[in-house]
Amino acid sequence: MTYGLRKGESVLITALEGVGKTELMHAIEYTLLTETDHALGAIFLEEPKARHLQALAGIELRSPVHLPDNGVSESEVVSALRKVVGKDDRLNIYSHFGSSDPGVILDTIRFLVVACGCSYILLDHISMVVSGLGSEDERKALDAIATRLEMMVKELNFALIIVSHVNDEGQTRGSRYIGKIADIRIDATRNL
């Protein structure tokens, strides 16, 4: 139906809080790392770098390695990560927890694509980029960053996978424009 993830296109993943958007992003990242040889950029603003790496190792080991009683040694986690990533400089993680200046995120993405050769950028989640701004400026900032991201995707020819929360009516939180500008939108739900 969508022909997969393609360079020059953006994919928006939306869902209510607690559905598992970040875990879905981990699964996509894991698949890209294990089934392609492309470099990736990961910007997970709600997750510290250590937890991010534990998630990838946990998928490989089929164990929740982030839990204290997981029974997996640190050397097993490191070995699993080496297997998933494959080679140095392939997985580029932007290490920043919480909101950030939108310009910094845009510059970081440009750097990851141009200087690091990343074919795929995963951004979890776009609302967090502007959450430190005042509520009146948030919608305008989200509209502006969504536009600039989409222009950058076309200009630099990389694939962008973005996460956004939705409200109870299914509209992207903060700005409806985000859902309109993406090439593909995937609305995730949890089976009950």
Coordinates of C-alpha atoms in Angstrom, one line a residue:
M1 CA 0.0 0.0 0.0
T2 CA 2.7 2.6 1.0
Y3 CA 5.6 0.8 -0.7
G4 CA 7.6 1.1 2.5
L5 CA 9.8 3.9 3.7
R6 CA 11.2 5.9 0.8
K7 CA 13.8 8.7 0.7
G8 CA 12.3 12.1 0.0
E9 CA 9.2 11.3 2.0
S10 CA 8.0 11.8 5.6
V11 CA 6.0 9.4 7.6
L12 CA 3.9 10.6 10.6
I13 CA 3.0 8.2 13.3
T14 CA 0.2 9.3 15.6
A15 CA -1.6 7.9 18.6
L16 CA -3.0 8.8 21.9
E17 CA -0.6 8.7 24.9
G18 CA 0.4 5.3 26.1
V19 CA -0.4 3.4 22.9
G20 CA 3.2 2.6 22.2
K21 CA 4.5 5.1 19.6
T22 CA 8.0 5.0 21.0
E23 CA 8.1 1.2 21.0
L24 CA 6.9 1.3 17.4
M25 CA 9.7 3.7 16.5
H26 CA 12.2 1.3 18.2
A27 CA 10.8 -1.6 16.1
I28 CA 11.2 0.5 12.9
E29 CA 14.7 1.5 13.9
Y30 CA 15.6 -2.1 14.7
T31 CA 14.3 -3.2 11.3
L32 CA 16.2 -0.6 9.5
L33 CA 19.4 -1.4 11.3
T34 CA 19.1 -5.2 10.8
E35 CA 17.7 -5.3 7.3
T36 CA 19.6 -2.4 5.6
D37 CA 23.1 -1.0 5.7
H38 CA 22.0 2.6 5.7
A39 CA 23.1 5.1 8.5
L40 CA 20.3 6.3 10.8
G41 CA 19.8 9.4 13.0
A42 CA 17.7 8.9 16.1
I43 CA 16.2 11.9 18.0
F44 CA 14.1 10.5 20.9
L45 CA 13.3 13.5 23.1
E46 CA 11.4 11.7 25.7
E47 CA 14.0 9.0 26.3
P48 CA 17.5 9.1 27.7
K49 CA 20.2 7.6 25.4
A50 CA 20.9 4.6 27.7
R51 CA 17.2 3.6 27.7
H52 CA 17.1 4.0 23.9
L53 CA 20.0 1.6 23.5
Q54 CA 18.5 -0.8 26.0
A55 CA 15.3 -0.9 23.9
L56 CA 17.3 -1.9 20.7
A57 CA 19.2 -4.5 22.7
G58 CA 16.0 -5.7 24.2
I59 CA 14.4 -6.3 20.8
E60 CA 17.4 -8.3 19.7
L61 CA 17.5 -10.4 23.0
R62 CA 13.8 -10.6 23.3
S63 CA 14.0 -9.5 26.9
P64 CA 13.2 -6.2 28.7
V65 CA 16.8 -5.5 29.5
H66 CA 15.9 -2.1 31.0
L67 CA 14.3 -3.8 34.0
P68 CA 16.5 -4.5 37.0
D69 CA 15.7 -8.2 37.3
N70 CA 16.1 -9.0 33.6
G71 CA 18.8 -11.7 34.0
V72 CA 20.8 -10.2 31.1
S73 CA 24.4 -9.2 31.7
E74 CA 25.8 -5.9 30.5
S75 CA 28.2 -7.7 28.2
E76 CA 25.2 -9.5 26.6
V77 CA 23.5 -6.1 26.0
V78 CA 26.7 -4.6 24.5
S79 CA 27.1 -7.7 22.2
A80 CA 23.4 -7.4 21.1
L81 CA 23.9 -3.7 20.3
R82 CA 27.0 -4.5 18.2
K83 CA 25.1 -7.1 16.3
V84 CA 22.1 -4.8 15.7
V85 CA 24.2 -1.7 14.6
G86 CA 26.7 -3.7 12.7
K87 CA 29.4 -1.1 12.3
D88 CA 30.7 2.1 13.9
D89 CA 29.2 5.5 12.9
R90 CA 26.0 3.9 11.6
L91 CA 23.6 4.8 14.4
N92 CA 23.8 8.4 15.3
I93 CA 21.8 9.3 18.4
Y94 CA 21.1 12.9 19.3
S95 CA 21.5 12.9 23.1
H96 CA 19.1 15.4 24.5
F97 CA 16.1 14.8 26.8
G98 CA 13.2 17.2 26.8
S99 CA 12.3 20.2 24.7
S100 CA 14.9 21.9 22.5
D101 CA 15.2 24.9 20.3
P102 CA 13.5 24.1 16.9
G103 CA 16.5 25.6 15.1
V104 CA 18.9 23.3 16.9
I105 CA 16.8 20.2 15.9
L106 CA 16.6 21.3 12.3
D107 CA 20.4 22.0 12.3
T108 CA 21.0 18.6 13.9
I109 CA 18.9 16.8 11.3
R110 CA 20.7 18.6 8.5
F111 CA 24.1 17.6 10.1
L112 CA 23.0 14.0 10.5
V113 CA 22.0 13.7 6.8
V114 CA 24.7 15.7 5.2
A115 CA 27.8 15.1 7.4
C116 CA 26.9 11.6 8.8
G117 CA 25.2 10.2 5.7
C118 CA 22.0 9.3 7.4
S119 CA 19.3 8.0 5.0
Y120 CA 16.7 7.8 7.8
I121 CA 15.9 10.2 10.6
L122 CA 13.6 9.2 13.4
L123 CA 12.1 12.0 15.5
D124 CA 10.1 11.1 18.6
H125 CA 8.3 13.4 19.1
I126 CA 7.7 16.6 17.3
S127 CA 5.6 18.3 20.0
M128 CA 8.5 18.0 22.4
V129 CA 10.6 20.1 20.2
V130 CA 8.5 23.2 21.0
S131 CA 7.0 22.3 24.4
G132 CA 9.2 24.8 26.1
L133 CA 7.6 27.7 24.2
G134 CA 4.5 29.5 25.3
S135 CA 1.2 27.9 24.4
E136 CA 0.3 30.8 21.9
D137 CA 3.5 30.3 20.0
E138 CA 3.4 26.5 20.1
R139 CA 1.0 26.1 17.1
K140 CA 2.9 28.5 15.0
A141 CA 6.3 26.9 15.9
L142 CA 4.9 23.4 15.1
D143 CA 3.6 24.7 11.7
A144 CA 7.0 26.3 10.9
I145 CA 9.1 23.2 12.0
A146 CA 6.7 20.9 10.1
T147 CA 7.1 23.0 6.9
R148 CA 10.9 23.2 7.3
L149 CA 11.2 19.5 7.9
E150 CA 9.2 18.6 4.9
M151 CA 11.2 21.0 2.7
M152 CA 14.5 19.5 4.1
V153 CA 13.2 15.9 3.4
K154 CA 12.7 16.9 -0.3
E155 CA 15.9 19.0 -0.6
L156 CA 18.2 16.4 1.0
N157 CA 16.4 13.3 -0.1
F158 CA 16.2 11.3 3.2
A159 CA 13.3 9.5 4.9
L160 CA 11.9 11.1 8.0
I161 CA 9.7 9.2 10.5
I162 CA 8.0 11.6 13.0
V163 CA 5.9 10.9 16.1
S164 CA 3.0 13.1 17.2
H165 CA 0.4 12.7 20.0
V166 CA -3.2 13.2 19.0
N167 CA -6.1 14.5 21.0
D168 CA -9.3 12.6 21.7
E169 CA -10.7 13.6 18.3
G170 CA -7.6 12.2 16.5
Q171 CA -6.1 15.5 15.5
T172 CA -2.4 16.0 15.9
R173 CA -1.8 17.8 19.2
G174 CA -0.6 21.4 18.9
S175 CA -1.1 21.7 15.2
R176 CA -3.3 20.0 12.6
Y177 CA -0.9 21.1 9.9
I178 CA 1.6 18.3 10.9
G179 CA -0.9 15.7 9.7
K180 CA -1.6 17.5 6.4
I181 CA 2.0 18.0 5.3
A182 CA 3.3 14.4 5.9
D183 CA 3.5 12.1 2.8
I184 CA 2.2 9.1 4.8
R185 CA 0.2 9.1 8.1
I186 CA -0.1 6.1 10.3
D187 CA -2.6 6.2 13.1
A188 CA -1.6 3.6 15.7
T189 CA -4.1 2.1 18.2
R190 CA -3.7 -0.6 20.8
N191 CA -5.7 -3.8 20.7
L192 CA -7.8 -4.2 23.8

